[in-house]
XYZ file of C-alpha atoms in Angstrom:
703
model
C -62.453 42.896 -10.360
C -65.796 42.113 -9.009
C -66.864 43.424 -5.810
C -69.585 42.701 -4.016
C -71.848 44.860 -1.375
C -72.030 42.262 1.282
C -70.390 43.908 4.264
C -73.885 44.295 6.175
C -74.961 41.066 5.145
C -72.116 39.372 6.208
C -72.238 41.093 9.673
C -75.615 39.636 10.273
C -74.567 36.096 8.886
C -71.820 36.307 11.437
C -73.939 37.160 14.494
C -76.491 34.824 13.273
C -73.978 31.786 13.304
C -72.391 32.569 16.317
C -76.153 32.254 18.498
C -76.929 29.419 16.228
C -73.994 27.179 16.442
C -74.808 24.711 19.230
C -78.532 24.263 17.871
C -79.220 21.274 15.610
C -81.494 21.300 12.309
C -85.188 20.488 13.356
C -86.193 17.865 10.903
C -89.767 19.459 10.622
C -88.072 22.929 9.163
C -86.235 21.215 6.869
C -89.295 19.133 5.565
C -91.648 22.419 5.607
C -88.736 24.269 2.923
C -88.571 21.211 0.965
C -92.246 21.302 0.758
C -91.943 25.156 -0.185
C -89.156 24.281 -2.809
C -91.436 22.085 -4.253
C -94.611 24.407 -4.813
C -92.336 26.963 -6.559
C -91.282 23.932 -8.874
C -94.706 22.887 -9.321
C -95.492 26.535 -10.671
C -92.363 26.661 -12.860
C -93.486 23.022 -14.004
C -96.837 24.129 -14.886
C -95.463 27.285 -16.895
C -92.963 24.955 -18.732
C -95.921 22.634 -19.738
C -97.380 25.403 -21.739
C -94.097 26.547 -23.128
C -93.608 22.955 -24.238
C -96.838 22.928 -25.960
C -96.060 25.667 -27.635
C -92.682 24.552 -29.067
C -93.836 21.260 -29.855
C -97.007 23.218 -31.935
C -94.175 25.143 -33.777
C -92.768 21.732 -35.676
C -96.413 20.086 -35.704
C -95.399 17.603 -33.271
C -98.785 16.455 -32.347
C -97.656 13.266 -31.222
C -95.634 14.921 -28.552
C -98.446 17.412 -27.528
C -100.972 14.605 -26.676
C -99.201 12.798 -23.997
C -99.521 16.328 -22.204
C -102.955 16.054 -21.376
C -104.123 13.786 -18.468
C -106.433 10.842 -18.913
C -109.693 12.029 -18.511
C -108.673 15.920 -19.902
C -110.826 17.574 -22.385
C -110.201 20.720 -24.584
C -113.233 23.344 -24.836
C -112.550 25.122 -27.730
C -115.178 27.689 -27.985
C -118.651 25.805 -28.297
C -116.424 22.700 -29.420
C -115.583 20.078 -26.488
C -113.295 17.357 -27.125
C -112.814 14.476 -24.667
C -110.725 11.461 -24.095
C -106.882 10.631 -25.044
C -107.835 9.540 -28.708
C -110.272 12.402 -29.304
C -107.595 14.955 -28.392
C -104.928 13.674 -30.308
C -106.924 13.521 -33.336
C -108.016 17.083 -32.937
C -104.209 18.288 -31.880
C -103.240 16.664 -35.399
C -105.683 18.637 -37.319
C -104.610 21.767 -35.496
C -101.057 21.631 -36.679
C -101.662 20.902 -40.130
C -102.686 17.234 -40.184
C -99.380 15.375 -40.033
C -96.571 14.924 -37.899
C -94.389 17.637 -38.560
C -94.842 20.554 -40.712
C -95.419 20.042 -44.888
C -93.109 21.884 -46.985
C -93.611 25.748 -46.809
C -95.835 25.273 -43.825
C -96.013 27.385 -40.612
C -97.736 27.103 -37.289
C -96.861 29.539 -35.186
C -98.383 29.882 -31.696
C -97.512 32.551 -29.385
C -98.563 31.913 -25.788
C -97.843 34.237 -23.065
C -99.169 36.505 -20.039
C -99.167 33.518 -17.624
C -100.938 34.324 -14.481
C -101.038 31.140 -12.696
C -102.456 29.958 -9.068
C -101.432 26.808 -7.867
C -104.059 24.846 -5.377
C -103.379 24.734 -1.466
C -102.578 21.117 -1.779
C -100.410 21.782 -4.707
C -101.911 19.092 -6.669
C -103.721 20.931 -9.164
C -103.223 24.403 -10.612
C -105.006 26.856 -13.214
C -103.455 29.500 -15.507
C -104.762 32.190 -17.691
C -102.971 33.163 -20.845
C -103.236 35.015 -24.047
C -102.634 33.633 -27.553
C -101.847 34.179 -31.266
C -101.810 31.657 -33.943
C -100.131 32.278 -37.337
C -100.553 29.495 -39.738
C -99.826 28.915 -43.478
C -99.870 25.636 -45.777
C -97.195 26.797 -48.005
C -99.845 26.848 -50.770
C -101.138 30.023 -50.451
C -103.538 29.188 -47.282
C -103.351 31.288 -44.279
C -104.995 31.711 -40.799
C -104.557 33.998 -37.898
C -106.537 33.511 -34.777
C -106.211 34.733 -31.156
C -107.861 34.654 -27.680
C -107.663 33.807 -24.222
C -106.900 30.543 -21.986
C -108.366 29.587 -19.100
C -106.790 26.523 -18.242
C -106.777 23.708 -15.492
C -103.676 21.354 -14.715
C -103.328 18.307 -12.760
C -100.348 16.507 -11.013
C -101.076 12.829 -12.189
C -98.532 10.173 -12.031
C -96.010 12.546 -10.996
C -96.136 14.679 -14.077
C -98.032 17.873 -14.735
C -100.676 17.823 -17.404
C -103.644 19.368 -18.988
C -106.700 18.705 -17.148
C -108.820 21.164 -19.133
C -107.658 23.377 -22.079
C -110.403 25.947 -22.130
C -109.983 28.536 -24.987
C -112.326 31.457 -25.860
C -111.579 32.766 -29.525
C -111.532 36.307 -29.771
C -110.191 37.190 -33.161
C -109.845 35.546 -36.072
C -108.941 36.123 -40.051
C -106.419 35.866 -42.461
C -103.231 37.163 -44.224
C -104.551 38.863 -47.117
C -107.501 40.687 -44.960
C -106.304 41.039 -41.748
C -108.726 39.821 -38.444
C -111.547 40.822 -36.880
C -113.342 39.778 -34.158
C -114.014 36.249 -33.805
C -118.002 35.672 -34.789
C -117.983 39.144 -36.027
C -119.959 40.125 -32.978
C -118.999 42.173 -29.832
C -117.237 40.233 -27.563
C -117.650 39.153 -23.860
C -114.920 39.140 -21.062
C -113.780 35.268 -20.374
C -114.244 34.609 -16.484
C -111.347 34.736 -14.298
C -110.423 32.034 -12.051
C -108.620 34.306 -9.801
C -109.785 37.076 -7.353
C -107.894 40.495 -7.172
C -105.649 39.394 -3.995
C -104.831 35.818 -5.766
C -103.332 37.676 -8.725
C -100.361 38.317 -6.237
C -100.277 35.118 -4.570
C -99.324 32.346 -7.245
C -98.687 29.931 -4.375
C -101.099 30.157 -1.086
C -100.044 29.024 1.946
C -99.627 25.171 2.267
C -102.387 23.465 5.185
C -100.952 21.160 7.814
C -97.687 19.933 8.689
C -95.312 18.992 5.662
C -94.634 15.432 5.053
C -91.606 13.834 5.702
C -89.423 14.406 2.856
C -86.496 12.196 3.258
C -83.886 14.733 2.024
C -80.862 16.379 2.991
C -80.316 20.194 3.702
C -77.597 20.236 1.007
C -79.894 18.831 -1.555
C -82.671 21.478 -0.804
C -80.245 24.263 -1.205
C -79.083 22.843 -4.780
C -82.653 23.029 -5.952
C -83.128 26.774 -4.418
C -79.966 27.682 -6.230
C -81.182 25.967 -9.379
C -84.374 28.263 -9.075
C -81.941 31.230 -8.313
C -79.924 30.630 -11.219
C -82.871 30.027 -13.646
C -84.288 33.632 -12.737
C -81.054 35.317 -13.647
C -80.503 33.448 -17.008
C -84.242 34.105 -17.982
C -83.354 37.758 -16.948
C -80.142 37.729 -19.293
C -81.910 36.041 -22.085
C -84.679 38.557 -22.016
C -82.493 41.457 -21.678
C -80.222 40.234 -24.533
C -83.781 40.857 -26.709
C -84.171 43.987 -25.798
C -80.998 45.329 -26.898
C -81.416 43.250 -30.192
C -84.556 45.640 -30.812
C -82.483 48.539 -30.470
C -79.534 47.562 -32.286
C -77.517 48.075 -29.185
C -74.409 45.931 -30.560
C -72.275 47.485 -27.526
C -74.499 46.279 -25.150
C -75.241 42.542 -26.912
C -71.504 42.096 -27.189
C -71.033 42.983 -23.513
C -73.177 40.209 -22.586
C -71.307 37.500 -24.304
C -68.297 35.351 -22.724
C -64.806 35.710 -23.956
C -65.066 32.434 -25.347
C -68.373 32.807 -27.462
C -69.917 31.906 -30.927
C -73.192 32.643 -32.720
C -74.431 30.330 -35.363
C -77.190 31.432 -37.734
C -78.817 28.481 -39.929
C -78.254 29.055 -43.418
C -75.595 31.912 -42.623
C -72.893 30.488 -41.074
C -70.801 30.562 -37.312
C -69.441 33.561 -35.750
C -66.651 33.406 -32.966
C -65.329 35.563 -30.583
C -66.698 39.034 -29.454
C -65.940 40.491 -32.918
C -67.943 37.626 -34.410
C -70.832 38.422 -32.195
C -70.447 41.859 -33.593
C -70.255 40.689 -37.190
C -73.205 38.370 -36.725
C -75.546 41.240 -35.022
C -74.676 43.723 -37.722
C -76.183 41.864 -40.443
C -79.235 43.303 -39.452
C -77.738 46.721 -39.559
C -75.131 49.414 -38.018
C -75.620 50.141 -34.340
C -78.735 52.082 -33.484
C -82.134 52.732 -35.156
C -82.314 55.949 -37.340
C -85.802 57.437 -38.672
C -88.128 54.619 -39.623
C -86.423 51.713 -38.871
C -87.980 48.692 -37.128
C -86.255 45.575 -35.550
C -88.387 44.109 -33.004
C -87.872 40.619 -32.250
C -90.157 39.942 -29.084
C -89.405 36.618 -27.365
C -92.135 33.881 -26.437
C -92.354 30.400 -24.772
C -88.807 30.749 -23.363
C -87.683 27.663 -21.683
C -84.385 27.401 -19.228
C -82.526 24.733 -17.985
C -79.685 24.945 -15.513
C -77.551 22.214 -16.056
C -75.780 19.812 -13.210
C -73.028 21.710 -11.560
C -75.010 25.056 -11.978
C -72.237 26.502 -14.080
C -73.994 26.236 -17.376
C -77.756 26.696 -18.504
C -79.635 26.483 -21.719
C -82.284 28.440 -23.196
C -84.772 27.739 -26.145
C -87.841 29.534 -27.250
C -89.820 31.287 -29.989
C -88.688 34.578 -31.432
C -90.980 36.499 -33.585
C -89.299 38.965 -36.264
C -91.048 42.386 -37.051
C -88.632 44.221 -39.280
C -88.255 46.636 -41.680
C -87.837 50.627 -43.084
C -90.639 53.014 -43.077
C -88.591 55.333 -45.463
C -88.164 52.484 -47.945
C -91.243 51.079 -47.761
C -89.782 47.410 -46.676
C -91.227 45.080 -44.234
C -90.391 41.525 -42.912
C -91.587 38.761 -40.660
C -89.224 36.001 -39.249
C -90.701 33.050 -37.057
C -87.537 31.472 -35.635
C -86.158 29.474 -32.712
C -83.131 30.008 -30.798
C -81.291 27.790 -28.437
C -78.534 29.238 -26.697
C -75.963 28.015 -23.898
C -74.848 30.241 -20.991
C -72.054 30.132 -18.603
C -71.524 31.486 -15.172
C -68.064 33.020 -15.433
C -66.571 34.882 -12.325
C -69.937 34.747 -10.739
C -71.919 36.292 -13.257
C -74.022 34.403 -16.013
C -72.867 35.178 -19.756
C -73.954 33.945 -23.102
C -71.890 31.384 -24.723
C -73.277 30.262 -27.341
C -76.368 31.836 -29.596
C -77.885 29.799 -32.062
C -80.804 30.995 -34.105
C -82.748 28.982 -36.624
C -85.195 30.812 -38.853
C -88.036 28.934 -39.631
C -89.570 31.180 -42.362
C -88.867 34.845 -43.347
C -91.565 36.696 -45.530
C -91.785 39.820 -46.989
C -94.698 41.731 -45.514
C -96.430 42.671 -48.839
C -97.023 38.906 -49.730
C -97.088 37.078 -46.422
C -96.115 33.606 -45.424
C -98.803 31.707 -47.236
C -96.755 30.584 -50.118
C -93.992 29.673 -47.797
C -92.226 32.916 -47.513
C -89.400 34.257 -49.039
C -86.665 31.718 -47.197
C -86.704 29.079 -44.726
C -83.081 28.633 -43.906
C -83.579 26.136 -41.308
C -85.849 23.982 -43.746
C -85.420 20.302 -42.491
C -83.650 20.891 -38.910
C -85.380 20.474 -35.874
C -83.567 22.503 -33.021
C -82.633 20.415 -30.222
C -85.513 21.021 -27.347
C -83.399 21.594 -24.187
C -85.447 18.748 -22.283
C -87.253 15.524 -22.883
C -90.806 15.393 -23.078
C -92.229 16.294 -19.354
C -94.567 13.340 -19.433
C -93.027 10.721 -21.253
C -89.378 11.335 -20.521
C -88.654 10.570 -24.261
C -86.279 12.990 -26.334
C -88.000 14.504 -29.212
C -87.416 13.412 -32.501
C -89.113 14.162 -35.923
C -88.372 11.343 -38.948
C -87.001 13.489 -41.722
C -85.459 16.160 -40.088
C -81.997 16.512 -38.693
C -81.472 17.327 -35.181
C -79.345 20.337 -34.631
C -77.963 22.572 -31.666
C -76.445 19.788 -29.085
C -72.828 20.053 -30.526
C -70.514 22.393 -28.760
C -69.164 25.481 -30.492
C -66.707 26.259 -27.530
C -64.909 24.687 -25.090
C -66.999 23.618 -21.865
C -66.274 25.352 -18.813
C -64.241 23.803 -15.851
C -66.274 20.912 -14.104
C -67.544 22.216 -10.418
C -70.590 22.347 -8.611
C -72.549 24.771 -6.641
C -70.417 26.568 -3.953
C -70.931 24.997 -0.844
C -72.765 27.394 1.595
C -70.904 28.399 4.907
C -72.341 28.492 8.628
C -74.186 26.308 10.323
C -77.157 23.984 9.591
C -79.868 26.196 10.947
C -78.033 29.627 9.361
C -78.125 27.773 6.210
C -81.472 26.762 6.446
C -82.674 30.302 6.968
C -80.453 31.623 4.340
C -82.092 28.994 1.695
C -85.370 30.124 3.121
C -84.765 34.043 2.248
C -83.270 32.625 -1.226
C -86.068 30.456 -2.238
C -88.282 33.683 -1.514
C -86.607 35.773 -3.807
C -87.662 33.049 -6.738
C -91.035 33.093 -5.323
C -90.675 36.766 -5.711
C -90.111 36.204 -9.330
C -93.459 34.168 -9.801
C -95.320 36.608 -7.782
C -94.151 39.594 -9.600
C -94.727 38.298 -13.144
C -98.352 37.280 -12.084
C -99.538 40.858 -11.129
C -97.789 42.057 -14.134
C -100.006 40.118 -16.041
C -102.966 40.791 -13.907
C -102.409 44.771 -14.988
C -102.625 43.606 -18.422
C -105.855 41.597 -18.308
C -107.707 44.398 -16.255
C -106.463 46.990 -18.414
C -107.551 45.015 -21.329
C -111.144 44.270 -19.827
C -111.680 47.777 -18.446
C -111.880 46.440 -15.001
C -110.762 49.948 -13.460
C -111.776 48.525 -9.600
C -109.560 45.727 -9.946
C -106.598 47.421 -11.696
C -106.541 50.007 -8.720
C -106.660 47.280 -6.503
C -103.534 45.337 -7.596
C -101.316 48.534 -6.742
C -99.828 48.980 -3.334
C -101.380 51.571 -1.022
C -98.629 53.593 -1.703
C -98.586 53.181 -5.241
C -98.290 55.076 -8.272
C -99.349 54.949 -11.803
C -98.774 56.462 -15.286
C -101.917 57.357 -17.570
C -100.767 57.358 -21.254
C -100.044 61.092 -22.453
C -101.114 62.881 -18.960
C -99.029 61.876 -16.014
C -98.846 60.139 -12.683
C -101.834 59.648 -10.078
C -101.131 58.478 -6.614
C -102.660 55.790 -4.534
C -105.597 53.240 -5.355
C -108.298 55.732 -5.570
C -106.427 58.274 -7.897
C -105.396 55.181 -10.244
C -109.339 54.169 -10.253
C -110.460 57.521 -10.774
C -108.311 58.166 -13.583
C -109.212 55.238 -15.584
C -112.737 55.788 -15.042
C -112.518 59.401 -16.061
C -110.878 58.891 -19.289
C -112.795 55.447 -20.307
C -115.964 55.322 -18.653
C -117.374 52.398 -16.495
C -117.043 49.094 -18.641
C -120.209 47.563 -20.592
C -121.008 43.924 -20.884
C -119.535 43.223 -24.123
C -116.956 45.366 -26.377
C -116.864 46.219 -30.001
C -113.411 46.267 -29.911
C -110.151 45.251 -27.750
C -106.902 46.670 -27.535
C -104.720 43.985 -25.992
C -102.035 44.493 -23.240
C -99.526 41.450 -23.233
C -96.448 42.142 -20.708
C -93.959 39.572 -22.129
C -90.339 38.810 -21.797
C -89.739 40.176 -18.406
C -86.821 41.378 -16.426
C -87.430 40.883 -12.824
C -84.421 42.127 -10.725
C -85.521 41.083 -7.003
C -84.205 42.550 -3.843
C -81.880 40.461 -1.477
C -84.831 40.191 1.236
C -87.301 39.054 -1.620
C -89.670 41.621 -0.740
C -89.289 44.233 -3.576
C -88.511 44.175 -7.269
C -87.944 45.863 -10.404
C -89.658 44.798 -13.616
C -88.761 45.559 -17.131
C -91.440 44.345 -19.647
C -92.735 45.120 -23.198
C -95.839 46.195 -24.423
C -96.984 43.694 -27.073
C -100.418 44.974 -28.501
C -102.664 43.563 -31.244
C -106.139 44.800 -31.419
C -109.154 43.749 -32.869
C -112.523 45.029 -33.898
C -115.731 43.909 -35.663
C -115.519 43.511 -39.239
C -116.892 46.512 -41.359
C -120.278 46.350 -42.946
C -118.993 46.932 -46.653
C -117.164 43.421 -46.636
C -113.563 44.970 -46.897
C -110.716 44.254 -45.212
C -110.699 43.210 -41.793
C -108.102 45.064 -40.343
C -106.418 44.113 -37.293
C -103.907 45.908 -35.810
C -100.329 45.803 -33.673
C -98.541 48.362 -31.983
C -95.505 48.225 -29.117
C -94.746 49.918 -26.064
C -92.287 49.563 -23.167
C -93.017 49.339 -19.510
C -89.329 50.608 -18.623
C -89.517 51.536 -15.091
C -91.742 49.331 -13.089
C -91.616 48.175 -9.428
C -93.420 45.883 -7.158
C -93.652 44.836 -3.713
C -94.785 42.490 -1.148
C -97.322 43.860 1.068
C -99.056 42.078 3.406
C -98.111 38.908 1.526
C -99.593 40.062 -1.401
C -97.582 41.412 -4.624
C -98.704 44.127 -5.640
C -97.447 47.075 -8.546
C -95.863 49.823 -6.833
C -95.064 51.997 -9.679
C -95.991 51.840 -13.566
C -94.914 53.324 -16.367
C -95.712 53.128 -20.032
C -93.580 54.683 -22.830
C -95.612 54.301 -25.930
C -95.936 54.167 -29.099
C -92.854 52.976 -30.158
C -94.236 51.912 -33.559
C -97.967 51.002 -34.916
C -99.219 49.617 -38.084
C -100.947 52.052 -40.415
C -103.859 49.412 -41.166
C -103.294 45.877 -41.474
C -102.399 46.134 -45.625
C -99.697 48.852 -45.173
C -98.172 47.356 -42.024
C -95.576 49.178 -39.772
C -93.683 50.503 -42.744
C -96.910 52.192 -44.097
C -96.645 54.872 -41.407
C -95.772 58.680 -42.711
C -94.664 61.674 -40.793
C -96.882 63.982 -39.626
C -95.998 67.465 -40.201
C -94.395 69.574 -37.440
C -96.724 70.330 -34.229
C -99.437 67.989 -35.970
C -98.657 65.119 -33.629
C -101.254 64.036 -31.207
C -100.741 66.257 -28.066
C -101.494 65.416 -24.303
C -104.796 63.521 -23.216
C -107.919 64.790 -22.580
C -107.497 63.486 -19.145
C -105.234 66.162 -18.250
C -108.371 68.548 -18.036
C -110.914 66.047 -16.663
C -108.753 64.907 -13.743
C -105.422 66.676 -13.583
C -102.858 64.266 -12.774
C -100.625 64.311 -9.450
C -97.440 64.681 -11.291
C -97.926 66.071 -15.041
C -95.541 64.628 -17.768
C -94.211 67.968 -18.214
C -92.748 67.603 -14.601
C -90.329 64.674 -15.598
C -88.338 66.862 -17.688
C -85.750 64.734 -19.914
C -87.658 61.336 -18.864
C -90.606 62.452 -20.654
C -88.847 64.217 -23.678
C -90.454 63.644 -27.192
C -93.363 61.457 -25.659
C -96.820 62.565 -26.494
C -97.878 64.724 -23.307
C -94.370 65.232 -22.473
C -91.748 67.912 -22.954
C -89.969 68.845 -26.103
C -90.861 68.298 -29.531
C -93.401 65.074 -29.938
C -92.028 62.030 -31.881
C -94.677 60.006 -33.572
C -93.769 56.332 -35.670
C -91.603 56.354 -37.858
C -89.873 58.646 -35.698
C -87.623 57.171 -33.022
C -88.536 57.563 -29.538
C -86.189 57.194 -26.656
C -85.542 53.925 -24.981
C -85.099 53.967 -21.264
C -83.633 51.333 -19.001
C -83.773 51.114 -15.221
C -80.547 48.857 -14.976
C -76.889 49.021 -16.488
C -76.012 46.301 -18.548
C -76.044 42.841 -16.346
C -72.948 41.835 -17.196
C -70.545 44.549 -17.865
C -72.064 47.403 -16.155
C -72.535 49.504 -19.104
C -74.668 52.614 -18.601
C -77.200 53.247 -21.092
C -77.743 56.460 -22.789
C -81.267 56.523 -21.286
C -80.721 55.639 -17.632
C -83.615 56.351 -14.715
C -82.525 53.512 -12.484
C -85.872 54.125 -10.120
C -89.310 54.697 -10.318
C -90.058 57.458 -13.061
C -91.650 60.030 -10.387
C -89.084 58.884 -7.647
C -87.025 62.206 -8.585
C -89.890 64.549 -8.561
C -91.074 62.766 -5.584
C -88.632 61.343 -3.344
C -90.994 60.093 -0.830
C -92.288 57.777 -3.591
C -88.939 55.614 -3.899
C -88.851 51.926 -2.608
C -86.332 53.159 0.032
C -88.186 55.819 1.502
C -91.010 53.541 2.391
C -88.965 50.345 4.229
C -88.023 48.551 1.010
C -84.611 47.785 -0.645
C -83.805 49.139 -3.711
C -83.309 46.103 -5.954
C -79.736 45.960 -7.971
C -79.646 48.236 -10.913
C -77.223 46.313 -12.968
C -74.775 43.168 -12.652
C -75.764 41.343 -8.996
C -75.478 38.193 -7.505
C -78.071 37.192 -4.714
C -79.744 40.470 -4.718
C -76.764 42.167 -3.969
C -75.088 44.780 -6.476
C -71.517 44.011 -7.842
C -69.629 47.308 -8.872
C -68.025 47.356 -11.956
C -68.981 51.411 -12.888
C -67.294 54.381 -11.392
C -69.035 55.437 -8.165
C -71.979 58.136 -8.937
C -72.917 56.468 -12.160
C -76.339 55.795 -10.760
C -77.502 59.100 -10.517
C -80.499 60.318 -12.706
C -80.348 63.170 -14.844
C -82.390 66.077 -13.522
C -84.748 68.428 -15.364
């Protein structure tokens, strides 16, 4: 039985309803809300435009990519400018392999993320900064790896969002044999930002003037708001699934599925029911990771479509697999597409059908240049969840077989969204609140990526400024610093002031967010991963270029709406879970260090002692460098922490810390001690928790 904590809210609603029953709904208020909904939808449309671009590129669909550009668009790629529809189409064709669709054995996967978007005041244009990395191969031995930063501009043209300017700053380049190094071989500059510090937390500025007549109805606006809310819930579920896969937490994976469910893996088969889900997952190995095992599958360019009736939804995206066993010296890549179906069952979204289409699998030692070791989905085109956003045409590719549209399970009962009770004014106020929750999702994602950009670029003043006045930040291997000034001082003491250029860059991508927003839309918790490519100048001896990859986790981040601007409230980085031992050796080339020889606490502890040292965190810091207990270093397996219970079953994770990391040591740092609601920490609906676990399960284990 699901029980939602709504008593207090229900009392408020009854009181509001009794006061408003006699009031009519002013048209101007409905028009204003309709405009606000359109502005949130615009931000989502711009993000999906980028995601469509990446998904089309993965299959060499340049003829689908070209219409995404406005009539007078241009591409500025480093020092090269391409302008006009014909020139852009020709350039895109060359970029993805010189033909429509990939040639036999070829690969072209562009992972594009770190979306920091700002809508214009008039809502007719937008700008967005992104990080990108591309993995290419011709199937004949040729390979390329490149990466950099986008600063793109978008325009609403003929009712469709399109690229106005795609501006790309190359920062790393190489090939599979040698790895990569700084593009051009020189020190790297910092691409200029399109945003100010405060604008990072305001993706949607306040509109100007009265809203135009919308000609809509309250019910239609409520339906659009509900669609946004449900999209957020499904995206969280999709991303949460990915984190469980990384750690082979099969009990939790199975919990996310509906009873009538199926998993289909191209080239393998179909697995039905929860027992089948377990069987499909265990193809990757038994429950849990042991020494030297890596099973990371980060998700990129994830699109979500809530279907009419809001009882079903689809997701589609790119999955990058990095797997192996250091103890055996094995490692592999996998480039895949997923296309999943979700169902809303008893008030909770669940996975109904999971479909995986591995495009290319490759042994790490040999790479993907020759076509890899397997191409299970060769000749298949996993169906896209939407038509081309500009042409409105369904996506097809001659010579391929479209897959993924047929149902593997029975459809749910046909029904629309639940009707909203109360007077029209009460309903409008509630729709306004619920819209703020979806706007919060975008605001939190924005400031999250701002942190990654400022950290990558070593802009310490700006980094401190995106924290709330009462915020706190974890400095790796040292501890927590409280308040903006201490955060800035710690970063400066550790790394010094930034110079105009850099010989090397450790990037700080923060993809795959699980953002749980409070009922009032003023606070949120955030889980996101650290995906960290690294680049440096090439070596003078002309040897391997290098290039590096490593990973961490931001398990306990929080954000708040402070004076109308989204800012970070608390941030913790758990790292490194794994890292490459040089490009050629890869992640499975790592070796154990002798007992007691693992790296110790950060030198920052002596330079500027933290307000809360890691040793004070007890079990929460156990095995992490600078923390408590014996230090673990890859290929040892660090503990993985979660701030939420299973979003479907309420299963409590082994390592559970539902509030900010310093909250147990410093109770006055908690959200609820500072006038903010604590967002849900498990199954929820509309920002309100659904009780599925015994009372007391939310308690954090002390020292």
